[in-house]
Backbone as numpy.savetxt, mean C-alpha at the origin, in Angstrom:
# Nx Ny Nz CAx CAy CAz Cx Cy Cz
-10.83 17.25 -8.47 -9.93 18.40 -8.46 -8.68 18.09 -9.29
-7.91 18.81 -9.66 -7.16 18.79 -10.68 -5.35 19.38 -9.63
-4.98 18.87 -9.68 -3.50 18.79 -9.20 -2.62 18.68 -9.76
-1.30 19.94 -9.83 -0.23 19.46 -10.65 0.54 18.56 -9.62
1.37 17.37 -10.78 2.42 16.56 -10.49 3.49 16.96 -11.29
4.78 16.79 -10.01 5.91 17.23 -10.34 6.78 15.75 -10.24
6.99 15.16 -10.81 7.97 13.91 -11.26 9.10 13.94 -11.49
9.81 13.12 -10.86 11.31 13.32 -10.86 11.59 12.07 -9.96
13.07 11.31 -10.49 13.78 10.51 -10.05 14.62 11.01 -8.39
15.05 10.52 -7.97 16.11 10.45 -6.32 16.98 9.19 -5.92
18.16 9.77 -6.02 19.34 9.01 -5.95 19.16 8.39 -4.63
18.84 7.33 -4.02 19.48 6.72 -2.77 20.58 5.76 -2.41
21.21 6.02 -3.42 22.64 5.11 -3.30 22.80 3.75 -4.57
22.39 2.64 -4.06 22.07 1.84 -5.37 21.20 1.62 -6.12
20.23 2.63 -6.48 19.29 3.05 -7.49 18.33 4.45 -7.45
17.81 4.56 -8.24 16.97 6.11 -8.14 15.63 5.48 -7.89
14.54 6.05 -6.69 13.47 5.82 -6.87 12.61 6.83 -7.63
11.99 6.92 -8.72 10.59 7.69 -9.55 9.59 8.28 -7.98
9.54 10.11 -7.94 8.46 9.71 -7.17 7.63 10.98 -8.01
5.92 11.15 -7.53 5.38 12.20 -8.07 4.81 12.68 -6.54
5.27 14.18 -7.11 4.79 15.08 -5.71 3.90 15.97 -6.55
2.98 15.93 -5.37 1.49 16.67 -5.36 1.42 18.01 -4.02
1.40 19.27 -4.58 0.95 19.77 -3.30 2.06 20.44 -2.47
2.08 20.99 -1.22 3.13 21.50 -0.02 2.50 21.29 1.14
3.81 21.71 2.29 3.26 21.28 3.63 4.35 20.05 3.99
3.45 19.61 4.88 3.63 18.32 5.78 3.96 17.22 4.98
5.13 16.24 4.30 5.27 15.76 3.85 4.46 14.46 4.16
3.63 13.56 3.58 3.27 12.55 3.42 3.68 11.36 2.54
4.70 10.75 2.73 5.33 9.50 1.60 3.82 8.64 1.65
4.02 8.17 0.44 2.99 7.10 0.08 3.51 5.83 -0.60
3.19 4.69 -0.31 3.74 3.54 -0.52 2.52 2.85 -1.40
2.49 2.10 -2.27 1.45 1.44 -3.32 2.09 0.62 -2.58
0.52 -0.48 -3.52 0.14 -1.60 -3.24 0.96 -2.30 -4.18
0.86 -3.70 -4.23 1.40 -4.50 -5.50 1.43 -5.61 -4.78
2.90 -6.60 -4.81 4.22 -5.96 -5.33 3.63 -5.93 -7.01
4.63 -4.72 -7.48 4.66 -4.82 -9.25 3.83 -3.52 -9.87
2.92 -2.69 -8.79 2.40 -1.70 -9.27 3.23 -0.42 -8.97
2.40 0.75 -9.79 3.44 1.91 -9.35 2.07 3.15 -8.60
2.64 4.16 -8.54 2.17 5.35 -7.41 0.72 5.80 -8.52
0.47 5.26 -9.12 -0.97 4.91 -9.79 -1.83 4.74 -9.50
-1.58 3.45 -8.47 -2.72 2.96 -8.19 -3.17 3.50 -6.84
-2.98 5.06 -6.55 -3.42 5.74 -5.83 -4.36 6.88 -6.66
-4.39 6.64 -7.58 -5.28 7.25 -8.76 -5.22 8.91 -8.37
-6.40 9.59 -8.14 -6.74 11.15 -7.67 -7.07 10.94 -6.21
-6.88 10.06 -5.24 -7.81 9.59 -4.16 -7.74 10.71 -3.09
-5.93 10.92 -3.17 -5.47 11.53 -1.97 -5.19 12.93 -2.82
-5.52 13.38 -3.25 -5.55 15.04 -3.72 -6.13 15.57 -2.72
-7.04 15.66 -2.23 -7.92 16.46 -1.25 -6.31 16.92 -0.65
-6.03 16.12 -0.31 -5.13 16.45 0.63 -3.64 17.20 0.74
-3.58 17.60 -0.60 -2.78 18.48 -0.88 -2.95 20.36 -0.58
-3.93 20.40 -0.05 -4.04 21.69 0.38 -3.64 22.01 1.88
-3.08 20.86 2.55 -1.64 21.00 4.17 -0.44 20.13 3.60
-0.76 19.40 3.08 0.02 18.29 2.63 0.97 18.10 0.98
2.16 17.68 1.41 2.78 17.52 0.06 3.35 15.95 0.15
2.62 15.43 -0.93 2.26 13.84 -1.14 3.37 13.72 -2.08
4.04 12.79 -1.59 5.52 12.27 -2.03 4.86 10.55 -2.20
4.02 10.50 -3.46 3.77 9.21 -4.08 5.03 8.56 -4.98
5.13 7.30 -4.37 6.74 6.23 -4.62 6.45 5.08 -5.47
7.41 5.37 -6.57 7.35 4.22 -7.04 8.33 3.02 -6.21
8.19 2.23 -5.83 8.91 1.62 -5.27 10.08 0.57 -5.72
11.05 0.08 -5.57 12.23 -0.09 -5.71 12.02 -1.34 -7.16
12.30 -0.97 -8.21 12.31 -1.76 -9.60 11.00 -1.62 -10.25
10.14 -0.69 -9.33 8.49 -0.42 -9.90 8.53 0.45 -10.39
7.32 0.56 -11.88 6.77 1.88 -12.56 7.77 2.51 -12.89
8.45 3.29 -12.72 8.99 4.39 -13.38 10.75 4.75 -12.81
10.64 4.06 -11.55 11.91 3.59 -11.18 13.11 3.04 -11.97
14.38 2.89 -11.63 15.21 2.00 -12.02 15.27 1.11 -11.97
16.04 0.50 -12.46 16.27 -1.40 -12.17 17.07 -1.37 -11.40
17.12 -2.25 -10.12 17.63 -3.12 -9.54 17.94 -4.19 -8.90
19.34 -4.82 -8.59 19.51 -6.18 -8.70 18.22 -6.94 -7.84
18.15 -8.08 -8.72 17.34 -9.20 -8.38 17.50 -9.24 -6.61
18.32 -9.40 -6.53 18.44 -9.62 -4.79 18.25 -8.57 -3.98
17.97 -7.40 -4.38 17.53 -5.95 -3.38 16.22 -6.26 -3.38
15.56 -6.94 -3.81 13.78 -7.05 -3.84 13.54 -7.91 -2.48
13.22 -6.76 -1.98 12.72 -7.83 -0.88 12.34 -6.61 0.41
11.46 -6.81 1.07 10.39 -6.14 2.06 11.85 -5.38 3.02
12.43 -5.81 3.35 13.50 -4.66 4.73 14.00 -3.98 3.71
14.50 -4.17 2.38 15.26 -3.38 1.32 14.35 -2.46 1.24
13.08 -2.47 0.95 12.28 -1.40 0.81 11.97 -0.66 1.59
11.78 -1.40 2.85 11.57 -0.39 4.31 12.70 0.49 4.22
13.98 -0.26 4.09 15.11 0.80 4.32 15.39 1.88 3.01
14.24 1.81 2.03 14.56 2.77 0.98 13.63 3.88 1.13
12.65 3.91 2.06 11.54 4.72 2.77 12.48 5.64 3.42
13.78 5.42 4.30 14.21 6.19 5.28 15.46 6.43 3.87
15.85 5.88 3.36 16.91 6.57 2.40 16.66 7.68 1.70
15.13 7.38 0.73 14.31 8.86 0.52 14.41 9.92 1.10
13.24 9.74 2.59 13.50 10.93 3.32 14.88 11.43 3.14
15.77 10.73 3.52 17.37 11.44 3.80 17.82 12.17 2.84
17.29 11.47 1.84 17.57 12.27 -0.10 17.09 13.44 -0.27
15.71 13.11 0.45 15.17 14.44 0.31 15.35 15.57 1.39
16.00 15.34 1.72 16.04 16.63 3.05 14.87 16.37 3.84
14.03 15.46 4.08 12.92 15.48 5.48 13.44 15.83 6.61
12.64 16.27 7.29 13.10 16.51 8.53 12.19 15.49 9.61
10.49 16.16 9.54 9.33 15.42 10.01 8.39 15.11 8.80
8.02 13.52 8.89 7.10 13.36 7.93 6.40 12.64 8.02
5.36 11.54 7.54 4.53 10.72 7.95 4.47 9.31 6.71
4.60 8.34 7.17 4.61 7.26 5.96 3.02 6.31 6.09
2.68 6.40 4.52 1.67 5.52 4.55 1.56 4.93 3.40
1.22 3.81 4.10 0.99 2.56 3.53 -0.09 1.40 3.28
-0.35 1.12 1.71 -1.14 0.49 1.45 -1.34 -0.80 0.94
-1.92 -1.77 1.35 -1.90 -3.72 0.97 -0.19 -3.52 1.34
0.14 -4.15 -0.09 1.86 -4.64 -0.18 2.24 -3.25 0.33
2.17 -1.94 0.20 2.84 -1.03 0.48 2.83 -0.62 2.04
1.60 -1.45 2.79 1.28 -1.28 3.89 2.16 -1.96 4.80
2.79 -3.37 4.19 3.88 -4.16 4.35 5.50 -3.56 4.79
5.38 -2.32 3.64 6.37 -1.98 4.03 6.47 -0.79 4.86
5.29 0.17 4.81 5.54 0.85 5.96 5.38 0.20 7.20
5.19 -0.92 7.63 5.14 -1.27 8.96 6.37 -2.02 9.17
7.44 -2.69 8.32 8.51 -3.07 8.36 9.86 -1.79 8.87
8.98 -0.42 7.88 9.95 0.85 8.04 9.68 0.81 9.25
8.51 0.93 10.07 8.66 1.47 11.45 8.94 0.41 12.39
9.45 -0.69 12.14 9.72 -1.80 13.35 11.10 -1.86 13.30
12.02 -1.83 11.72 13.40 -1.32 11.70 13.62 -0.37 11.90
13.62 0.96 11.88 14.07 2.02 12.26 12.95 2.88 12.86
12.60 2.95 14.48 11.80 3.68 15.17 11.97 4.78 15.07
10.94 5.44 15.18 10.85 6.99 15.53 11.57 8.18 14.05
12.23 7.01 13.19 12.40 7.87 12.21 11.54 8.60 11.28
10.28 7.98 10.88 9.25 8.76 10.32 8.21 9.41 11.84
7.78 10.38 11.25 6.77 11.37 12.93 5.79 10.31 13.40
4.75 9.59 12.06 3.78 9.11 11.37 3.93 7.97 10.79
3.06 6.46 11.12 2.90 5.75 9.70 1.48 5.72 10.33
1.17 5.37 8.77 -0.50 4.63 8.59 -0.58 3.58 7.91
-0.69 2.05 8.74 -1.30 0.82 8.04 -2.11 0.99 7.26
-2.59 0.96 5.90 -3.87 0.60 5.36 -3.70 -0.25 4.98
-4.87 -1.24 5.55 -5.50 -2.82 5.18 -3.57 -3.44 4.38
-3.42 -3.54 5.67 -2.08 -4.92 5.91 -2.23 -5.72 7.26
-0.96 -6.36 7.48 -0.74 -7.36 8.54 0.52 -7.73 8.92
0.61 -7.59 10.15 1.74 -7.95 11.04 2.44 -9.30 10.62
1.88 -10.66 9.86 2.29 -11.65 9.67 1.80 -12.60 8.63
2.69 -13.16 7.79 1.85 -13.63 7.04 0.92 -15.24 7.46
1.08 -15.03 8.43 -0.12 -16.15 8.54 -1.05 -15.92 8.99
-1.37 -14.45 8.53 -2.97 -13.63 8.85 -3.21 -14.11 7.57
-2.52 -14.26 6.18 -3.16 -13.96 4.78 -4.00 -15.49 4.46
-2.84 -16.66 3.71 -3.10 -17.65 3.36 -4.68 -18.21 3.98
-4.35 -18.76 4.96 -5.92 -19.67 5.30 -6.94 -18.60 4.91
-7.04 -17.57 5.71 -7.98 -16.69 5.57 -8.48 -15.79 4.28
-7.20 -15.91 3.17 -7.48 -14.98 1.81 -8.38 -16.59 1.13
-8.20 -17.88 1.52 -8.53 -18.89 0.81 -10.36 -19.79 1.29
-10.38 -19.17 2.67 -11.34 -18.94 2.96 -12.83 -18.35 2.69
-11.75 -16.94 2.36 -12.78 -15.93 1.71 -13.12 -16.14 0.25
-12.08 -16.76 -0.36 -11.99 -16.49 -1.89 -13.05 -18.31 -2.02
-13.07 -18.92 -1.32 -14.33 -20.37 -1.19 -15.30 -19.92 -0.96
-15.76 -19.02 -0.73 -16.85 -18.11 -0.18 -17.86 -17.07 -1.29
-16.67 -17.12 -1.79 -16.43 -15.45 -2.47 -17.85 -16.12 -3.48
-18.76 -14.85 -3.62 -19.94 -14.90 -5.04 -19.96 -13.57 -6.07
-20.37 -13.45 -6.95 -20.58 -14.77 -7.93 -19.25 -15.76 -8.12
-20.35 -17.44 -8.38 -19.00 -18.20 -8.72 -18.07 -18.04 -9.66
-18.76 -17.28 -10.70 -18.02 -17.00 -12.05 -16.79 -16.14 -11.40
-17.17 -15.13 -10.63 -15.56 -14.08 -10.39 -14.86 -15.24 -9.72
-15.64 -16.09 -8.85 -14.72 -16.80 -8.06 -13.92 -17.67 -8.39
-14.01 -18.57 -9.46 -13.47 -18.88 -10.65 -12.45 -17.54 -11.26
-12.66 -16.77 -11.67 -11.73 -15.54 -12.87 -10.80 -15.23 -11.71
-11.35 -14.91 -10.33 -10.24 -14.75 -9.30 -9.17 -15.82 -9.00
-9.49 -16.93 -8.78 -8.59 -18.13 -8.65 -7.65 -18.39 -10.10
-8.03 -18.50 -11.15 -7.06 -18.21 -12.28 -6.13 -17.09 -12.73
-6.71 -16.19 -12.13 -5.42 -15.10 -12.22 -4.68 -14.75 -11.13
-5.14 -15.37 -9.78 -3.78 -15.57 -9.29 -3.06 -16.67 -9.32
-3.44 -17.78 -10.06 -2.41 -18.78 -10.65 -1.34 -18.41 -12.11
-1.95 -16.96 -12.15 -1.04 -16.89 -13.58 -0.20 -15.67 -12.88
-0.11 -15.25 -11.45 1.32 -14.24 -11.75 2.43 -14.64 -11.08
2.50 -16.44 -10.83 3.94 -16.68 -10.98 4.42 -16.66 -12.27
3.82 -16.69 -13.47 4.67 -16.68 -14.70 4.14 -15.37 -15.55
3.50 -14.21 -15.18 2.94 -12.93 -15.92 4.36 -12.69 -16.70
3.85 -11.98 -17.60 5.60 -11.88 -18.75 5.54 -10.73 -18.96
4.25 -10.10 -19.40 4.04 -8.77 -19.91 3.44 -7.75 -19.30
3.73 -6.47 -19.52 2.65 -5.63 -18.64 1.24 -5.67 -19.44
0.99 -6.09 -20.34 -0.62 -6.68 -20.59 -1.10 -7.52 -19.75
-0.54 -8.25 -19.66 -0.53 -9.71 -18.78 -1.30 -9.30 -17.20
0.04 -8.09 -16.86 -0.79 -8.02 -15.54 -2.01 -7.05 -15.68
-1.89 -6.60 -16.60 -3.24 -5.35 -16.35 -4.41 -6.14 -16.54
-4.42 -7.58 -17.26 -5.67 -8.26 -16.97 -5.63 -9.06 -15.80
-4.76 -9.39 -15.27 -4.94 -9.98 -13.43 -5.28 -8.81 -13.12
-4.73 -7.16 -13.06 -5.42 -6.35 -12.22 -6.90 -6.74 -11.88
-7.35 -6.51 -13.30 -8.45 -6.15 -13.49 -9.60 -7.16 -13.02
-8.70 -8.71 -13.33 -9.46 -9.88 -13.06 -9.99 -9.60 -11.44
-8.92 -8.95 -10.91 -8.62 -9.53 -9.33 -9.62 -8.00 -8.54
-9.76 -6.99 -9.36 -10.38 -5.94 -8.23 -11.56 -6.62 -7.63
-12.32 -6.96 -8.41 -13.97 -7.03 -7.94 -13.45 -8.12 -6.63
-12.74 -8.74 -5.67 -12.16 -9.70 -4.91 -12.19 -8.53 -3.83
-11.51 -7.25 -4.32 -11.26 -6.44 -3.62 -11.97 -5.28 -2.62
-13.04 -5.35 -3.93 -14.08 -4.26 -3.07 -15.38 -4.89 -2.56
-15.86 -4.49 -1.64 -17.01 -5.02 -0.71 -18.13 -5.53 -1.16
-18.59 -4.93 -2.58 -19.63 -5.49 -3.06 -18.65 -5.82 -4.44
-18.79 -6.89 -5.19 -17.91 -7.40 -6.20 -18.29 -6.78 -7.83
-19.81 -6.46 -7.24 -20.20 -5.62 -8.99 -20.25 -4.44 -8.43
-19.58 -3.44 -7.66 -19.38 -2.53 -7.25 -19.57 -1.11 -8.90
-20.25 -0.76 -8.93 -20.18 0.64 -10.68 -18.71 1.27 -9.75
-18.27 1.36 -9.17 -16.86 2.32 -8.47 -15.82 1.29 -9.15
-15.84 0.44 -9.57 -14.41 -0.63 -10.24 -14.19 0.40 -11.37
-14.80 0.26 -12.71 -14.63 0.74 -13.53 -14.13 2.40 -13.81
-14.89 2.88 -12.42 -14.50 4.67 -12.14 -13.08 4.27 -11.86
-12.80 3.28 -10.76 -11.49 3.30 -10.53 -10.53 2.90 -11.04
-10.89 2.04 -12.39 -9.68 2.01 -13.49 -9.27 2.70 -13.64
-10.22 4.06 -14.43 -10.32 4.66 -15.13 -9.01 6.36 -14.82
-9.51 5.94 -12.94 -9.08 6.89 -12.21 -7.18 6.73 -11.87
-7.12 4.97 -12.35 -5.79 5.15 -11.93 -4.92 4.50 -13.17
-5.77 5.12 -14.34 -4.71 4.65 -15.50 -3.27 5.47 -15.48
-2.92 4.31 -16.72 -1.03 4.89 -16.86 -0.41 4.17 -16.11
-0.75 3.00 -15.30 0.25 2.74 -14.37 1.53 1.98 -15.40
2.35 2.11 -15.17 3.67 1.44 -15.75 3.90 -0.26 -14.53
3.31 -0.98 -15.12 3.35 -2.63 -14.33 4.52 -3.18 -14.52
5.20 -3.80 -13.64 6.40 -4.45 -13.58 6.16 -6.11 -13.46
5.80 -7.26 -14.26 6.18 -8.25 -14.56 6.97 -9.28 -13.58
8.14 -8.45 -14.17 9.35 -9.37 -13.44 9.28 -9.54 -11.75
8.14 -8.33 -10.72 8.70 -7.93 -9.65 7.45 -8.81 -8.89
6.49 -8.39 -9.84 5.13 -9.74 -9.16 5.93 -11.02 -9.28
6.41 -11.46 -10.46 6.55 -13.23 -10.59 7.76 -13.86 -9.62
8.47 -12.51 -9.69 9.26 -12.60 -8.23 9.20 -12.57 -6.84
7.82 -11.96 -6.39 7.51 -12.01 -4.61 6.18 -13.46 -5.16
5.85 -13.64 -6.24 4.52 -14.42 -6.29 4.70 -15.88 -5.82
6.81 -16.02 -6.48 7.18 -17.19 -5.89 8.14 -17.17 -4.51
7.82 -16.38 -4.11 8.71 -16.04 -2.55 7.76 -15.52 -1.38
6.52 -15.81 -1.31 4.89 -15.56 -0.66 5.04 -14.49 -0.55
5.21 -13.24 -1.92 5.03 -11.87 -1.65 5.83 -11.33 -0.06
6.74 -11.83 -0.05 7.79 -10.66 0.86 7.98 -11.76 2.36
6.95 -12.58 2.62 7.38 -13.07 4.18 6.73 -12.08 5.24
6.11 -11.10 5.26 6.14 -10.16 6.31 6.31 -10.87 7.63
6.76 -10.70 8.67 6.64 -11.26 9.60 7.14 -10.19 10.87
6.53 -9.63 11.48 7.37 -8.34 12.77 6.08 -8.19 13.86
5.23 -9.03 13.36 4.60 -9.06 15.35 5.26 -9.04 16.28
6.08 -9.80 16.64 6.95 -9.82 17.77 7.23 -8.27 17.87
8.08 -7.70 17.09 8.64 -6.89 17.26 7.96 -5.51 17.32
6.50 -5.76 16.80 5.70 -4.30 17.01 5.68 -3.64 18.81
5.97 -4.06 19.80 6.31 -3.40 21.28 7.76 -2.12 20.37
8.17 -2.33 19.81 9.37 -1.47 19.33 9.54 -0.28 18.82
8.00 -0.33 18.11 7.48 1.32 17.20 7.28 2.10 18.27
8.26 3.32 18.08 7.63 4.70 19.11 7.43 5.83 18.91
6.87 5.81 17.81 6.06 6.90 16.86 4.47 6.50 17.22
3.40 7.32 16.81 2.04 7.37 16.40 1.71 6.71 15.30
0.96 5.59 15.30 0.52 4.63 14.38 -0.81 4.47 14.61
-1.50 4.87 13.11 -2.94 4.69 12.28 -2.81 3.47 11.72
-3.79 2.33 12.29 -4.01 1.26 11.49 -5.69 1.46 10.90
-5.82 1.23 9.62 -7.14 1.20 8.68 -7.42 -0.10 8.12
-8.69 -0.41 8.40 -9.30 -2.01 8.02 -10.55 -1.68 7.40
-10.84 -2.56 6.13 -12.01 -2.78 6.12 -12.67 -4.10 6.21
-13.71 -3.76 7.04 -14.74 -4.47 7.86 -14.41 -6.30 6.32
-15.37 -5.82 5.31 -15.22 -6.85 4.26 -14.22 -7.09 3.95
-13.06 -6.63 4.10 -11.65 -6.97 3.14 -11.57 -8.19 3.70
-11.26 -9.27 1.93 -11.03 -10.40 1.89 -9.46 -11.11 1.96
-8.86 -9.66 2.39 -7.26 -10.14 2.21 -6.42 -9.91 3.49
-6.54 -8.69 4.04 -6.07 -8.54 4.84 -7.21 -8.06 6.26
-7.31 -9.21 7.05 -8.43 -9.23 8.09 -8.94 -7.84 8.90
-9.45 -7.55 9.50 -9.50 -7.16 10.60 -9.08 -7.67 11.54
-9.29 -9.06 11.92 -8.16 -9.04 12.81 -6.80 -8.71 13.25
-6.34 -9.17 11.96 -5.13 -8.98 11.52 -4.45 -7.42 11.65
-5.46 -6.30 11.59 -5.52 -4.82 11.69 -5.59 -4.61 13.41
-6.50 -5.48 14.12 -6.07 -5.66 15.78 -5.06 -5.63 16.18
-4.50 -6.89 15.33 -3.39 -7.55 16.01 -1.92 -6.54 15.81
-2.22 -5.53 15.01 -1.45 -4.49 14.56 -0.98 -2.93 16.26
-2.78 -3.15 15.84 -3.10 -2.08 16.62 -2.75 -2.00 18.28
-3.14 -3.69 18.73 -2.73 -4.06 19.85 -1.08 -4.30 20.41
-0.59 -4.31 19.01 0.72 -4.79 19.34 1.91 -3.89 19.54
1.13 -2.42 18.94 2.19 -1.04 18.86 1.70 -0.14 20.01
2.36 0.44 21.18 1.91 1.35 22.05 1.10 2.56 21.27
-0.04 2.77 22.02 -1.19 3.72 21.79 -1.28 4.13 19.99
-1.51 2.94 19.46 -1.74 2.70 18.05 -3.19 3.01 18.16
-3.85 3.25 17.06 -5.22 3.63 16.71 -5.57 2.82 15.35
-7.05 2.47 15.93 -7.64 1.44 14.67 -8.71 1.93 14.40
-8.73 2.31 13.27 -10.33 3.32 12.41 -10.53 1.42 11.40
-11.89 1.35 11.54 -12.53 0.02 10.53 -13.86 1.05 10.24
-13.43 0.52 8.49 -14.36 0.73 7.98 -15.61 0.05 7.38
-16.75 0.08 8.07 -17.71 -0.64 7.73 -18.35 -0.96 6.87
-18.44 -0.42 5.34 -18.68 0.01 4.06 -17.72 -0.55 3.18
-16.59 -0.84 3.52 -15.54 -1.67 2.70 -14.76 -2.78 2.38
-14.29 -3.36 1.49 -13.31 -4.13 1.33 -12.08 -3.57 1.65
-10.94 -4.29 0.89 -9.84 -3.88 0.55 -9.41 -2.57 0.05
-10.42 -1.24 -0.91 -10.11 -0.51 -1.30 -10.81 0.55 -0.57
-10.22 0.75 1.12 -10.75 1.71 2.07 -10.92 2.78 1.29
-9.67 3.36 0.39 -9.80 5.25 0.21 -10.56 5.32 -0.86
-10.78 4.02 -2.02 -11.66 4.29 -2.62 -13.17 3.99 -2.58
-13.70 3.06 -1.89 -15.32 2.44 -1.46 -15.46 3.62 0.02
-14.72 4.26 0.32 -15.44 5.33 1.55 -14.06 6.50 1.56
-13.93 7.32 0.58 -12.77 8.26 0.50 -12.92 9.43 1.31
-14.42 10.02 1.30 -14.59 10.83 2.48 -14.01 10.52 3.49
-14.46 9.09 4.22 -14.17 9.24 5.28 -12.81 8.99 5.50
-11.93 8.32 4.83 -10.68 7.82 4.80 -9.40 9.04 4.81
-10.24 9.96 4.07 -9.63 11.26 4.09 -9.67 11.98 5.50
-10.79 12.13 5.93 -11.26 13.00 6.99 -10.08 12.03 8.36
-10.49 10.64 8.39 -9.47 10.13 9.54 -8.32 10.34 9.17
-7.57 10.62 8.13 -6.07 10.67 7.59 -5.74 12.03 8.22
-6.53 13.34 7.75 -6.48 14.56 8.24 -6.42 14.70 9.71
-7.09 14.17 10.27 -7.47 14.46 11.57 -5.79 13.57 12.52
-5.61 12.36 12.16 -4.29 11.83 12.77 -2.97 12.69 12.40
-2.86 13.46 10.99 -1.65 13.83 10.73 -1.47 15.37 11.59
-2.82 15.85 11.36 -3.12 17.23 11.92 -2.67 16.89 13.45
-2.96 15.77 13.96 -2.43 15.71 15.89 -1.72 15.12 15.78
-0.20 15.18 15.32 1.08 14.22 15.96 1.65 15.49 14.80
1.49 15.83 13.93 2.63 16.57 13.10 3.80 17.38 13.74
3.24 18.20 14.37 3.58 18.87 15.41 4.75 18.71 15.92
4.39 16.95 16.77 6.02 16.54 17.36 5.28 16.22 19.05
């Protein structure tokens, strides 16, 4: 389906975030993955959903299409707290935040710092801590077949502590999907380049969380604190962010909900979008309300 995007910058105080809105309705913020990518790499996925919904896709703070800012605002609560600065920019009233990998990071940071301010978040394939990732992403990736990707995977994430260029990263992207989706020669990689070209890659913002373990997440403890409605999404194969780890989410936030998808890796909305859609619809449709 074919959707206009309306693009435009928003002042939140010490920088403008880039966002593209799709659609009306029920506001839905959307958070990318990365760190270092922009509202791209949500390709056409979530269009369906612009016929209740108006998708407020973010570039996030020094990403894609955004402004620059200082070296020291980079960092996971800065971003959570630029989720609730948005809304405020934008006049929200009720809305729903979701979040995906790194972006999933930060919507679950938004809702452990400031409760009840979004109606809605949705985890997709993240984790409460980072000592769900390490052993277990290194595990999988010893595992991981063919050896050849498993090899091309292990070298390109040794090259984005020093990536320089946005060429640079668009071949780690690319190195690194097949890691991502459930079957590794998946024919859906190449659709999904294809589907989320244009992204504008930021360099400086990967080589910067790449040497700081991508953000620290750390707010288990503190998930008893969320008192909003929380969608956590796993897939069954994802080699990065567990299922357990999507439990330990689910268990840890009052009457949280965990949809796993059995058919996937890491790229839930794209290796099973039907259904990813249909559970997205169905959670926003019962809490919107209030």
């Amino acid at each position: 389906m074919s959707v206009s995007t309306d693009s435009h910058h928003v002042d939140i105080g010490d920088t403008r975030l880039h966002i593209a809105e799709r659609g009306s309705g029920y506001p839905l913020i959307a958070l990318h993955g990365g760190p270092g990518l922009d509202y791209h790499t949500w390709g056409d996925y979530l269009d369906p959903l612009t016929d209740a919904y108006r998708l407020i896709l973010v570039d996030q703070r020094a990403q894609g299409l955004s402004d620059e800012a200082h070296e020291d605002t980079w960092t996971l609560k800065q971003m959570a707290h630029d989720v609730k600065l948005l809304a405020e920019a934008l006049h929200l009233d009720r809305y729903a935040v979701l979040g995906h990998s790194y972006g999933s990071f930060v919507a679950l940071q938004n809702a452990v710092d400031f409760p009840g301010a979004a109606a809605q978040t949705i985890v997709s394939s993240g984790v409460p801590s980072a000592r769900y990732l390490m052993g277990y992403v290194n595990s999988c990736l010893n595992a991981f077949e063919p050896i050849e990707l498993r090899e091309q995977v292990k070298a390109s994430w040794a090259k984005e502590s020093s990536v320089q260029t946005q060429a640079d990263f668009e071949v780690i992207m690319h190195e690194q999907l097949p890691f991502h989706f459930s079957n590794p020669l998946d024919p859906r990689i190449p659709e999904y380049e294809g589907r989320s070209a244009g992204a504008i890659y930021s360099p400086n913002v990967l080589r910067h969380f790449a040497k700081e373990e991508y953000g620290g997440i750390e707010v288990e403890a503190q998930l008893p604190s969320v008192q909003h409605p929380v969608l956590v999404l796993a897939g069954r194969d994802d080699r990065t962010c567990s299922v357990e780890a999507a439990n330990a989410i689910a268990a840890g936030i009052p009457g949280a909900v965990l949809t796993v998808f059995e058919h996937s890796g890491h790229m839930t909305y794209v290796e099973e979008n039907d259904k990813y859609l249909s559970v997205l619809r169905a959670f926003l449709d019962k809490h919107r309300g209030g």
